[in-house]
JSON list of C-alpha atoms in Angstrom, two decimals:
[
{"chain": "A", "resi": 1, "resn": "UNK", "atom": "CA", "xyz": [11.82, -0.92, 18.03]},
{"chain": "A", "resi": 2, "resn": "UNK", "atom": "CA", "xyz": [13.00, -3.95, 16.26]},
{"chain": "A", "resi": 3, "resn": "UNK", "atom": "CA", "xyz": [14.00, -3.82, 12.85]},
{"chain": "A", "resi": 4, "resn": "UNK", "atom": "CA", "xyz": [16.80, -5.81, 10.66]},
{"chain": "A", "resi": 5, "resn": "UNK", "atom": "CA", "xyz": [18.50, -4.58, 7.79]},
{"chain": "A", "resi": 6, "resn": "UNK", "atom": "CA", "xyz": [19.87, -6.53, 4.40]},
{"chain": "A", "resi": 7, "resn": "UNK", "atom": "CA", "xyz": [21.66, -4.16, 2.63]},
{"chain": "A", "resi": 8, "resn": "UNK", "atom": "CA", "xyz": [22.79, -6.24, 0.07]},
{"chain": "A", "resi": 9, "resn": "UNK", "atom": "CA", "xyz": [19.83, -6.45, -2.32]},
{"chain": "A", "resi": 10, "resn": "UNK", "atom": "CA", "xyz": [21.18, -8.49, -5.19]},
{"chain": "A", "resi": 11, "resn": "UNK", "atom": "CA", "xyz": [24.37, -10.58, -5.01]},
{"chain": "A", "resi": 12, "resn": "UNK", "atom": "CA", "xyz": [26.20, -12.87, -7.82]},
{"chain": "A", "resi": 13, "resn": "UNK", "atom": "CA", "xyz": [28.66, -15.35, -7.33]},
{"chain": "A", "resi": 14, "resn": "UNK", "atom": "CA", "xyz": [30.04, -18.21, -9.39]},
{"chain": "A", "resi": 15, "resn": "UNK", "atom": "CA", "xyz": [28.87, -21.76, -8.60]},
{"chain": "A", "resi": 16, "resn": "UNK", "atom": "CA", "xyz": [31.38, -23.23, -6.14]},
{"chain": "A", "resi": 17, "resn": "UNK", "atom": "CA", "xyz": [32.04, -19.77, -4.66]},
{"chain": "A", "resi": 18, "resn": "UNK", "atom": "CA", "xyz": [31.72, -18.98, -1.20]},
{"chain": "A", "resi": 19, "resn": "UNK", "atom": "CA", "xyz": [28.75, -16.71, -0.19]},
{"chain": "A", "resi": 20, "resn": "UNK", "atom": "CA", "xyz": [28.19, -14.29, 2.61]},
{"chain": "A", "resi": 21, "resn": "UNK", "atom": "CA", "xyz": [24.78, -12.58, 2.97]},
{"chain": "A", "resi": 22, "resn": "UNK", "atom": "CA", "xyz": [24.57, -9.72, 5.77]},
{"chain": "A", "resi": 23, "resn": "UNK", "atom": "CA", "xyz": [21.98, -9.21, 8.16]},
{"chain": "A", "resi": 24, "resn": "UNK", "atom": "CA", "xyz": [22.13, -6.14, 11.09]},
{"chain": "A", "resi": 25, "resn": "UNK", "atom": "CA", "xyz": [19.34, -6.19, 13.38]},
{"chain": "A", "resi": 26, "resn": "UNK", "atom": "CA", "xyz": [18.05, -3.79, 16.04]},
{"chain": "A", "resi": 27, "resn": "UNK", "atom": "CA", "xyz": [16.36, -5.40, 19.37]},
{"chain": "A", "resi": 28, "resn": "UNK", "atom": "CA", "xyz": [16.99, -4.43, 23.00]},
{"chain": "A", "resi": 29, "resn": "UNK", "atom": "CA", "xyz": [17.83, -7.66, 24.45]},
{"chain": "A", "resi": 30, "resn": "UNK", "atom": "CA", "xyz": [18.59, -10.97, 23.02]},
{"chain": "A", "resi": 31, "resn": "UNK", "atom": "CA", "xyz": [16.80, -11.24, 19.99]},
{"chain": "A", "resi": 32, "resn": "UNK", "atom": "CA", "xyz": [15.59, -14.61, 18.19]},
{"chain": "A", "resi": 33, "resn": "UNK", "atom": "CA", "xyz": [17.25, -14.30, 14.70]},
{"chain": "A", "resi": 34, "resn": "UNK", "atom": "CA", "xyz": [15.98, -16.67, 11.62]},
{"chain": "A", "resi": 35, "resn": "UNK", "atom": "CA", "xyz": [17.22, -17.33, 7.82]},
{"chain": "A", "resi": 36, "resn": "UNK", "atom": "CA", "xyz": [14.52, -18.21, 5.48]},
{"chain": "A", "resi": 37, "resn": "UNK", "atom": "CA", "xyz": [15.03, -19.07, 1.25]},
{"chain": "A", "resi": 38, "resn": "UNK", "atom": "CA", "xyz": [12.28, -18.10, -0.88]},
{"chain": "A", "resi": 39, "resn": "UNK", "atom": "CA", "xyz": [12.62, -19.68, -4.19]},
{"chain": "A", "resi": 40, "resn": "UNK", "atom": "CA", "xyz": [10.33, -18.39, -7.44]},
{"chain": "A", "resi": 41, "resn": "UNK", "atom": "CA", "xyz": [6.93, -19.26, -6.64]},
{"chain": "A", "resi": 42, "resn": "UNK", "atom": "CA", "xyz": [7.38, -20.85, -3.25]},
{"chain": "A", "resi": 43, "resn": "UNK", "atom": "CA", "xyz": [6.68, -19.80, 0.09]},
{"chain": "A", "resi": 44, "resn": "UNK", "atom": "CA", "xyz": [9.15, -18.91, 3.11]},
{"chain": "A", "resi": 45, "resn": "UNK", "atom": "CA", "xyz": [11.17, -22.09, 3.78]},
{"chain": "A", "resi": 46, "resn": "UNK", "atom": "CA", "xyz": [13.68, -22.22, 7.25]},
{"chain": "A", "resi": 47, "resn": "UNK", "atom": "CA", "xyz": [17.09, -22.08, 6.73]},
{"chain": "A", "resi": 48, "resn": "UNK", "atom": "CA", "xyz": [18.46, -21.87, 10.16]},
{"chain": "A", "resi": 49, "resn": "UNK", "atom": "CA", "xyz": [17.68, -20.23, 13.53]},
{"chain": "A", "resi": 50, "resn": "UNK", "atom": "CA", "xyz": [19.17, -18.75, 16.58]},
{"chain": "A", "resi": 51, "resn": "UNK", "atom": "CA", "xyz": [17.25, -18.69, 19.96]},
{"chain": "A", "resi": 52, "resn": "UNK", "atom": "CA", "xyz": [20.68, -18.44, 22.40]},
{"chain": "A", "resi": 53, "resn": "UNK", "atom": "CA", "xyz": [24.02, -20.62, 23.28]},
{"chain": "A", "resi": 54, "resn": "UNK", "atom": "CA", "xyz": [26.38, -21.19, 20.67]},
{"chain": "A", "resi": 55, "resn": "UNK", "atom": "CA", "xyz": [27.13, -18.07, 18.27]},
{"chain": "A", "resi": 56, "resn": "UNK", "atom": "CA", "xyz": [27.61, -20.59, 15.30]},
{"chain": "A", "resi": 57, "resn": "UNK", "atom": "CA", "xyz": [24.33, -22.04, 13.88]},
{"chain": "A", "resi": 58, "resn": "UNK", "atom": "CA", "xyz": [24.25, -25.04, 11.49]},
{"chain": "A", "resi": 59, "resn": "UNK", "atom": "CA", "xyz": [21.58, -25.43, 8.73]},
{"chain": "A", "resi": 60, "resn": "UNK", "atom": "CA", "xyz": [20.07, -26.66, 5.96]},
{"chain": "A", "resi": 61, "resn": "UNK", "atom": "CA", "xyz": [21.53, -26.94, 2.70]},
{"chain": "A", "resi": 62, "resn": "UNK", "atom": "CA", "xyz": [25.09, -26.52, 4.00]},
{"chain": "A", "resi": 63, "resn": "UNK", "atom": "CA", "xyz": [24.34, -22.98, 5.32]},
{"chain": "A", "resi": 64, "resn": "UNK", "atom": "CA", "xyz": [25.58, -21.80, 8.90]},
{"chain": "A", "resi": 65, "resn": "UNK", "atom": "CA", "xyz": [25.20, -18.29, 10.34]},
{"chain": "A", "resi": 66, "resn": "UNK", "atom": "CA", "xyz": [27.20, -16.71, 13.02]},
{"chain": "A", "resi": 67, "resn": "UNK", "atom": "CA", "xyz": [26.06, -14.21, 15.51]},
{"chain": "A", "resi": 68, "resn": "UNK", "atom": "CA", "xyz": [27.57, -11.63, 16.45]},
{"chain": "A", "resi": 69, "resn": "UNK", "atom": "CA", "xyz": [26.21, -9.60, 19.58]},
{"chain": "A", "resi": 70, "resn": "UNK", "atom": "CA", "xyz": [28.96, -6.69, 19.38]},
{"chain": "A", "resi": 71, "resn": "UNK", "atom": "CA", "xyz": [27.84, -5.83, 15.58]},
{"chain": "A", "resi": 72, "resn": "UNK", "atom": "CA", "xyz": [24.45, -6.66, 16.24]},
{"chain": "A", "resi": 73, "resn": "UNK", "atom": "CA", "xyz": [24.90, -9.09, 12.61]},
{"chain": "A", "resi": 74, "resn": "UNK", "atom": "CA", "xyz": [23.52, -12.81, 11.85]},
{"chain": "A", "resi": 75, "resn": "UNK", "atom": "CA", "xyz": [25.40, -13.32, 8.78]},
{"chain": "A", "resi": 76, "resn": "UNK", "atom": "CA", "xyz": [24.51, -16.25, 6.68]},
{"chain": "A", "resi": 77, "resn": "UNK", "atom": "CA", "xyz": [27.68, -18.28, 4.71]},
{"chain": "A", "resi": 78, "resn": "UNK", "atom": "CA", "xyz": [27.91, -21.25, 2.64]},
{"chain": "A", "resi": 79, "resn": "UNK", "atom": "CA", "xyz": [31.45, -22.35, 1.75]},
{"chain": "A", "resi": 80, "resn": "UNK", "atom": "CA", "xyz": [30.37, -23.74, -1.87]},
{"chain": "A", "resi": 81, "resn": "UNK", "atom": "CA", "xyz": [27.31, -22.58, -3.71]},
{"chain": "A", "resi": 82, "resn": "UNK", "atom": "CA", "xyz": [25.49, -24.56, -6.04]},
{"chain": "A", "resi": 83, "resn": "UNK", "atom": "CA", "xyz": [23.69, -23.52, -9.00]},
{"chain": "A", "resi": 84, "resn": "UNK", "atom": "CA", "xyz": [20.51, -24.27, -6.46]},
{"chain": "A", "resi": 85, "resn": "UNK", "atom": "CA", "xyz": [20.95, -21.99, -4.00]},
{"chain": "A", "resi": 86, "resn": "UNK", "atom": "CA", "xyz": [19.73, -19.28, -6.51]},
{"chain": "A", "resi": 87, "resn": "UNK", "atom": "CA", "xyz": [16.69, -17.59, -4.75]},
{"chain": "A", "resi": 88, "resn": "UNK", "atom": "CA", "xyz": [15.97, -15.07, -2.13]},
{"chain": "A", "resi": 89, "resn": "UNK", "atom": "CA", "xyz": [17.13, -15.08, 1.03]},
{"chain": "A", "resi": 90, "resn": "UNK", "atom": "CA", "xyz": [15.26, -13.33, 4.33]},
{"chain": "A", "resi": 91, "resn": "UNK", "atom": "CA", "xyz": [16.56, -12.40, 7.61]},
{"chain": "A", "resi": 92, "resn": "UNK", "atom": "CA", "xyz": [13.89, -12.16, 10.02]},
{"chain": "A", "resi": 93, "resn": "UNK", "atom": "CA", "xyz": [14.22, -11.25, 14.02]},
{"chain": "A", "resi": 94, "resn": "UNK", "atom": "CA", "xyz": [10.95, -12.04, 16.57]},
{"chain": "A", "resi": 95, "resn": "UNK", "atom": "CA", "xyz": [10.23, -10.37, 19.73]},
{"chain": "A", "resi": 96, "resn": "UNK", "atom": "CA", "xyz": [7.20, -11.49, 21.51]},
{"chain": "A", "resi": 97, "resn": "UNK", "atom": "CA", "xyz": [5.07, -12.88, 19.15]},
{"chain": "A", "resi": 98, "resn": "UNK", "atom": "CA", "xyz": [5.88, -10.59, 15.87]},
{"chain": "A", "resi": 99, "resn": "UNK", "atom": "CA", "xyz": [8.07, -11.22, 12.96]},
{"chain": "A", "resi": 100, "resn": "UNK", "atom": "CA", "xyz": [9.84, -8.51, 11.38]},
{"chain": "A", "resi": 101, "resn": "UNK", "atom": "CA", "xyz": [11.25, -9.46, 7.88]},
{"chain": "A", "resi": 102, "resn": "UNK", "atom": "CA", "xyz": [14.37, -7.64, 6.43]},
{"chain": "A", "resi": 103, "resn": "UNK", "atom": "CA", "xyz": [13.65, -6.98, 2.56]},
{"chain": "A", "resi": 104, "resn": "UNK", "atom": "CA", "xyz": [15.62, -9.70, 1.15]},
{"chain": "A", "resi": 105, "resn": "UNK", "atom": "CA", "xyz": [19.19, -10.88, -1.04]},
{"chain": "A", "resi": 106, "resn": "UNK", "atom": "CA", "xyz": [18.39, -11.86, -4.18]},
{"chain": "A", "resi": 107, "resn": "UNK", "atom": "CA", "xyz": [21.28, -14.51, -5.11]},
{"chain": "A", "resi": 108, "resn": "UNK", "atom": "CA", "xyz": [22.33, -15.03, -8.77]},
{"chain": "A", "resi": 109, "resn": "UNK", "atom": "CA", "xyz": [24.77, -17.89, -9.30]},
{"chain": "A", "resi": 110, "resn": "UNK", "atom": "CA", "xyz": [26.54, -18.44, -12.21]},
{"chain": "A", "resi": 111, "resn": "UNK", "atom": "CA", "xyz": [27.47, -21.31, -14.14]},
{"chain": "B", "resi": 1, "resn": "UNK", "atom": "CA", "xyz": [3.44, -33.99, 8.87]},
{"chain": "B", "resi": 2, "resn": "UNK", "atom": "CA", "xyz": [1.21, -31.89, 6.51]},
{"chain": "B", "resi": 3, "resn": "UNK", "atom": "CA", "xyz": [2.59, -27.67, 5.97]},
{"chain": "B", "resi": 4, "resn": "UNK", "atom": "CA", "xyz": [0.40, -25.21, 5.30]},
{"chain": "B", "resi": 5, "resn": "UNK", "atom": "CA", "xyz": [-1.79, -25.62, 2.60]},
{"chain": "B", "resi": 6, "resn": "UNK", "atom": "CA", "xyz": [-3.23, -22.24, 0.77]},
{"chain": "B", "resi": 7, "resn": "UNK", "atom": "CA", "xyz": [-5.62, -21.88, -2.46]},
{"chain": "B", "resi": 8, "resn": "UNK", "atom": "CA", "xyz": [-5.38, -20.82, -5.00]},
{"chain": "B", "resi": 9, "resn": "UNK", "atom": "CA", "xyz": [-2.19, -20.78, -6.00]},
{"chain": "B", "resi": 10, "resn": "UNK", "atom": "CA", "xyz": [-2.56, -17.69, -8.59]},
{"chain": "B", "resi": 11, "resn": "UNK", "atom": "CA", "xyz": [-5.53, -15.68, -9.06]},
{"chain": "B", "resi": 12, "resn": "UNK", "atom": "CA", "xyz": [-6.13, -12.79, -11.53]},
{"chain": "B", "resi": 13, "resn": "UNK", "atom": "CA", "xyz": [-8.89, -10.62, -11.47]},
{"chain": "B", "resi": 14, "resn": "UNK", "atom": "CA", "xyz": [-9.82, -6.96, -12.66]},
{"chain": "B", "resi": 15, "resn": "UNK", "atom": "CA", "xyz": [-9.94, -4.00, -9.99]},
{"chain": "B", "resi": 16, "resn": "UNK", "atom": "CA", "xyz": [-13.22, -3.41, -7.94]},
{"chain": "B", "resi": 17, "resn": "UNK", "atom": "CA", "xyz": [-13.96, -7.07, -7.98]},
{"chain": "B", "resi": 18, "resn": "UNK", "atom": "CA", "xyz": [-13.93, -9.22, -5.15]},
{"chain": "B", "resi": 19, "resn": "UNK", "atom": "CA", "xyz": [-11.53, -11.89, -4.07]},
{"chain": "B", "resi": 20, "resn": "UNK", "atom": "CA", "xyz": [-11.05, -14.75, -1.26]},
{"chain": "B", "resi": 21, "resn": "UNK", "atom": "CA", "xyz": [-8.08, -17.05, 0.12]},
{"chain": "B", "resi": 22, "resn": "UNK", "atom": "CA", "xyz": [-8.09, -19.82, 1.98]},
{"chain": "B", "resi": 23, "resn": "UNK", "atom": "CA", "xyz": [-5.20, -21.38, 4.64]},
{"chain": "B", "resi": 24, "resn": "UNK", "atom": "CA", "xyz": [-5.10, -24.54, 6.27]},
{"chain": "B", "resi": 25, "resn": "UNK", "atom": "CA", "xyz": [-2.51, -24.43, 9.29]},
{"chain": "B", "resi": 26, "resn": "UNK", "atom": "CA", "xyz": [-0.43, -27.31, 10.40]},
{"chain": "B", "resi": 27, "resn": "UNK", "atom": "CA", "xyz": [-2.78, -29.29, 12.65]},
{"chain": "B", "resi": 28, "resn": "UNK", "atom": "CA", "xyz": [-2.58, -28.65, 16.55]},
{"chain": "B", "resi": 29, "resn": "UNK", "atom": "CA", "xyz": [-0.82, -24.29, 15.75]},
{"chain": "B", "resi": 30, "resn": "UNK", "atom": "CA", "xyz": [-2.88, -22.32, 17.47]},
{"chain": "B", "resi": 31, "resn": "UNK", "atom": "CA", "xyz": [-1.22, -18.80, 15.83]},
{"chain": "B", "resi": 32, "resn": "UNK", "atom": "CA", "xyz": [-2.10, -18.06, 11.75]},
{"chain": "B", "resi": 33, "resn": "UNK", "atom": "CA", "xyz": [-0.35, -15.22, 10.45]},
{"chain": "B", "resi": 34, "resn": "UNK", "atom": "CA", "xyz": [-1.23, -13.73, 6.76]},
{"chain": "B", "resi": 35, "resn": "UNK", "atom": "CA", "xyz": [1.29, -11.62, 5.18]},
{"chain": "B", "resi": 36, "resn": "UNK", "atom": "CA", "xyz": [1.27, -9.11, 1.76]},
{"chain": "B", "resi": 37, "resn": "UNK", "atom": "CA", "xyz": [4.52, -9.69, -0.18]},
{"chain": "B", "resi": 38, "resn": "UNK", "atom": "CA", "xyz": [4.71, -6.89, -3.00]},
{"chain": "B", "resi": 39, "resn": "UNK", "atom": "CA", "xyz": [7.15, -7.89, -5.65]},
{"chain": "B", "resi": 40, "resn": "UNK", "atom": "CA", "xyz": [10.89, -7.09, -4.11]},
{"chain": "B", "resi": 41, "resn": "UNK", "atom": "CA", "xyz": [9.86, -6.27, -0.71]},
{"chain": "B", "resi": 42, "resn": "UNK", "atom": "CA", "xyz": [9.86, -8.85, 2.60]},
{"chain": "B", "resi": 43, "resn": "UNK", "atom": "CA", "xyz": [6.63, -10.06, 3.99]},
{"chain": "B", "resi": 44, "resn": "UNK", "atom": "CA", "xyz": [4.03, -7.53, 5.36]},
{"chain": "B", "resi": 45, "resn": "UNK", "atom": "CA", "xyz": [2.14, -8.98, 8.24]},
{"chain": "B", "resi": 46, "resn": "UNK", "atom": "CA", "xyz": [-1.41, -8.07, 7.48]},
{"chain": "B", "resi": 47, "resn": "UNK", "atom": "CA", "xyz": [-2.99, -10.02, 10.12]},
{"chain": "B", "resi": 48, "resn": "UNK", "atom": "CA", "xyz": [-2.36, -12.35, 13.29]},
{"chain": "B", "resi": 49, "resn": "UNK", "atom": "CA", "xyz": [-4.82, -14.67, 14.83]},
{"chain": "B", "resi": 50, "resn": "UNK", "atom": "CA", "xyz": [-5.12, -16.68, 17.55]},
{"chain": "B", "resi": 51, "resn": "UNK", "atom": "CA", "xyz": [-6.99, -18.88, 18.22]},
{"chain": "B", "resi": 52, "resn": "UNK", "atom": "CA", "xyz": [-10.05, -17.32, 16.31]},
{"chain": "B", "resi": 53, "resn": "UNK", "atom": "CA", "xyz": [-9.01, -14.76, 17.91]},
{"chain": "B", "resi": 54, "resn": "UNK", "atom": "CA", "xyz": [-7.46, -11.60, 16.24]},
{"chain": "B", "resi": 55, "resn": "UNK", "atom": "CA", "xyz": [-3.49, -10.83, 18.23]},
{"chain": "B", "resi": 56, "resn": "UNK", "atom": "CA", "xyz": [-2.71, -7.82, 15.43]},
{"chain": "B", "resi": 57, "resn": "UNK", "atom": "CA", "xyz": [-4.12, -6.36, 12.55]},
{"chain": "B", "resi": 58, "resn": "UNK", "atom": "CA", "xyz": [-2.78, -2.72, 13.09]},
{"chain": "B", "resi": 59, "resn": "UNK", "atom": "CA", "xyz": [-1.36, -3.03, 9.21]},
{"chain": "B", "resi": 60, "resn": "UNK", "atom": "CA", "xyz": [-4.62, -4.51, 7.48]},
{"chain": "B", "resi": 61, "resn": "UNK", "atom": "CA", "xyz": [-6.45, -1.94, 5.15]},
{"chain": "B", "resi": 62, "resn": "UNK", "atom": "CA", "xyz": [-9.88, -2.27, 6.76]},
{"chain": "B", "resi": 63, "resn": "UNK", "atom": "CA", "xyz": [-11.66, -0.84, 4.36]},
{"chain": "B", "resi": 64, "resn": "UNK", "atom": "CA", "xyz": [-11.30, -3.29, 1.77]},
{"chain": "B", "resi": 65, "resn": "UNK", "atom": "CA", "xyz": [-9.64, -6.63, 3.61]},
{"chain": "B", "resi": 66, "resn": "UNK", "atom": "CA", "xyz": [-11.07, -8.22, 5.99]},
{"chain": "B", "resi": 67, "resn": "UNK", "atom": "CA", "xyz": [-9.90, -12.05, 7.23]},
{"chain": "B", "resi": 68, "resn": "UNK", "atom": "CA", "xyz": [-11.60, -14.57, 9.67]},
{"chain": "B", "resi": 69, "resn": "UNK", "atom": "CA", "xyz": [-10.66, -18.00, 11.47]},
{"chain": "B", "resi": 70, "resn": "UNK", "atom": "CA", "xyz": [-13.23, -19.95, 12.23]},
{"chain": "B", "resi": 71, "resn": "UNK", "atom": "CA", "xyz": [-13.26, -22.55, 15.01]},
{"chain": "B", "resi": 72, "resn": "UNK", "atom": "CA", "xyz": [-9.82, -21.80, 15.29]},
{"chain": "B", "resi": 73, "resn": "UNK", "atom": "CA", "xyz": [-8.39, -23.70, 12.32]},
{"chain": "B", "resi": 74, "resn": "UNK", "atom": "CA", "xyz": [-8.95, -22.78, 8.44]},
{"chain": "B", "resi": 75, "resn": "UNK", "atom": "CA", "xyz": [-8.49, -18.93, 7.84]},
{"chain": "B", "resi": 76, "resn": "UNK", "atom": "CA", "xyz": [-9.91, -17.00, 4.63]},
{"chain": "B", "resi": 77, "resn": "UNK", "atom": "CA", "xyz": [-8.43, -13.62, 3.46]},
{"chain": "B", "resi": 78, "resn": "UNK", "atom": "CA", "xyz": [-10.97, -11.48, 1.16]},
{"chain": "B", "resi": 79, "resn": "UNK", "atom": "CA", "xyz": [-10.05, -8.09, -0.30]},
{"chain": "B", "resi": 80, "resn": "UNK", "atom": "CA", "xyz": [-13.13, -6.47, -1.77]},
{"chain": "B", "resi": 81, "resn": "UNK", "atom": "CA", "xyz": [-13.13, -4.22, -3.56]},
{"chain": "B", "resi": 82, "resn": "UNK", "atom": "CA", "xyz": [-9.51, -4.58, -5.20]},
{"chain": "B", "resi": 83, "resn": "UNK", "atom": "CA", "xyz": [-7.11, -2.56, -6.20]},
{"chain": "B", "resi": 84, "resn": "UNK", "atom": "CA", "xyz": [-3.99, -2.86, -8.47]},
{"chain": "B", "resi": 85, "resn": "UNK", "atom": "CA", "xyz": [-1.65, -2.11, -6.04]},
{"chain": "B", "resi": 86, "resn": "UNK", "atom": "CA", "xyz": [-2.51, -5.86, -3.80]},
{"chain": "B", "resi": 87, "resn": "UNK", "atom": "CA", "xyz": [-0.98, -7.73, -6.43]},
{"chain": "B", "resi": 88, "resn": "UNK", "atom": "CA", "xyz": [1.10, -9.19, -4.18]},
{"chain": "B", "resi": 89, "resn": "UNK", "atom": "CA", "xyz": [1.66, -13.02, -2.95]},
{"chain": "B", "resi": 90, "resn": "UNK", "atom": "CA", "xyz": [-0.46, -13.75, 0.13]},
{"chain": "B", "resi": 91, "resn": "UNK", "atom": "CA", "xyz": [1.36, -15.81, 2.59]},
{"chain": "B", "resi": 92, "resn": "UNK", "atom": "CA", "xyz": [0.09, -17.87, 5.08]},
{"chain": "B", "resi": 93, "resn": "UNK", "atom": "CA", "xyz": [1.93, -18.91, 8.48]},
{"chain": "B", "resi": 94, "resn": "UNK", "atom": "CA", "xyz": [1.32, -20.92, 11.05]},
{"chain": "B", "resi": 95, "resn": "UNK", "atom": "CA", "xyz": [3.37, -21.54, 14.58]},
{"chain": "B", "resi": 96, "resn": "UNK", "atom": "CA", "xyz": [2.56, -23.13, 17.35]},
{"chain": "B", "resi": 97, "resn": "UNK", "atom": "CA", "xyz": [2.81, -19.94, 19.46]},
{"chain": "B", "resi": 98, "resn": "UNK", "atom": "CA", "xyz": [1.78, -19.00, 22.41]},
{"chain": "B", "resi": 99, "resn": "UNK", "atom": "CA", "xyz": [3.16, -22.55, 23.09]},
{"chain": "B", "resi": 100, "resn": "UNK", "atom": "CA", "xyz": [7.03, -21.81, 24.34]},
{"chain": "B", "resi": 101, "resn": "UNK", "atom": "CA", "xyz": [8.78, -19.14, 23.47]},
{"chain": "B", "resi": 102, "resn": "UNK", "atom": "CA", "xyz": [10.87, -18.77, 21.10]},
{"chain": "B", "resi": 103, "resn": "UNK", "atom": "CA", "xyz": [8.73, -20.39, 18.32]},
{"chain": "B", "resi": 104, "resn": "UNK", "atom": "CA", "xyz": [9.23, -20.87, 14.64]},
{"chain": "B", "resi": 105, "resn": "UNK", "atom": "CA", "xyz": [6.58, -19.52, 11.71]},
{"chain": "B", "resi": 106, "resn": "UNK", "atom": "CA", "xyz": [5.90, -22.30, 8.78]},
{"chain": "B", "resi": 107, "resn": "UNK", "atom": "CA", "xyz": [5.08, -20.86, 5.48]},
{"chain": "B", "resi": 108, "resn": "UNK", "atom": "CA", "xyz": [2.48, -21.87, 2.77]},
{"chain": "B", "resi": 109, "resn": "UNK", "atom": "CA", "xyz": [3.43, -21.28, -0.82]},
{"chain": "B", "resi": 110, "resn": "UNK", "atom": "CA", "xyz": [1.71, -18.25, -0.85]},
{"chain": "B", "resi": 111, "resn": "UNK", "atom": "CA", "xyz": [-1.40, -17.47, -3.51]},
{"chain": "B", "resi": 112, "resn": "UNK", "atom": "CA", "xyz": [0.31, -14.56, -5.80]},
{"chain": "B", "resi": 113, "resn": "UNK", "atom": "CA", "xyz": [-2.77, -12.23, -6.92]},
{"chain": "B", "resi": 114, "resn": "UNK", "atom": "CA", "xyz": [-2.66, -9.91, -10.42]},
{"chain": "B", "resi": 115, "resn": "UNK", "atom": "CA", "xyz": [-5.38, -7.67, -10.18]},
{"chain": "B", "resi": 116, "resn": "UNK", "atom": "CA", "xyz": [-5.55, -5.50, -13.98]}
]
């Protein structure tokens, strides 16, 4: 069955650090991975998705996320954060038609 | 292009009482998802549609939710009677699934229910 694991559930880093927020999944064959932000009182907005091809995805905001078939991680990164980027942060994989949602990051920055 | 539109934005109510929500897809998906996210968890899917047609609602509590999409397009969610425990934001999605695979879900900004 698919499933995808954050097991970081909060993180803090200084404004300007780098971040790294993990993400495992579990799917039989290539899976479609996805990073989403939720920021306080907003919905689900994409970060960054991968479908296949290159292992490196660029997205929004400055984030990328690299996949990584033989740990079965889609690891998000941002080289800088900004006080901004405070919010929580999804992994989600897809098989057919369903979503399955890993149970979030929450990112603190400080000043 | 327009998102996803859902009202209301908040809602409080008592328990036992009644309550509805309403989700506008982006124009031309023919999938709507609704989702249950409890404080500190990741989005529950509580329902899939489409079409009008229900895909998945193996994780809806029957006996007191029940959701419809009429002619395909606007969607309402009603819990009646409630309880505390659905305070929770509501989350709407739409994609444009079964239209090429992979696909991508677009999120509302949710309706986030207190029920006392």
């Amino acid at each position: 069955a698919q499933s995808v694991t954050q097991p970081d559930i909060h993180i803090t880093v200084s404004e300007g650090a780098s971040l790294e927020l993990r993400c495992n999944y579990s799917y039989g064959a290539t899976p479609y991975l996805f990073w989403y932000v939720q920021s306080p009182g907003q919905g689900l907005q994409l970060l960054l998705k991968y479908f296949s091809g290159d292992t490196l995805v660029q997205g929004i905001k400055g984030f990328e996320a690299e996949f990584k078939r033989s740990q079965s991680s889609f690891n998000l990164r941002k080289p800088s954060v900004h006080w901004s980027d405070a919010a929580e942060y999804f992994c989600a994989t897809s098989g057919t038609y369903k979503y399955i949602f890993g149970t979030g990051t929450r990112l603190k920055v400080l000043a | 292009e327009a998102g996803v539109a859902q009202s209301p934005r908040y809602k409080i109510i008592e328990k036992r009482q009644s309550v509805a929500f309403w989700c506008n897809p982006i124009s031309g998906h023919a999938t709507l998802y609704w989702y249950q996210q409890i404080l500190g968890q990741g989005p529950k899917l509580l329902i899939q549609f489409q079409n009008n047609g229900v895909v998945d609602d193996s994780q809806l509590p029957k006996d007191r939710f029940s959701a419809e999409r009429l002619k395909g397009v606007d969607s309402t969610l009603k819990i009646q009677p409630a309880k505390l425990e659905d305070s929770a934001v509501y989350l709407c999605a739409s994609s444009s699934f079964p239209s090429g695979l992979p696909y991508e879900q677009y999120f509302g900004p949710g309706t986030r229910l207190t029920v006392t």
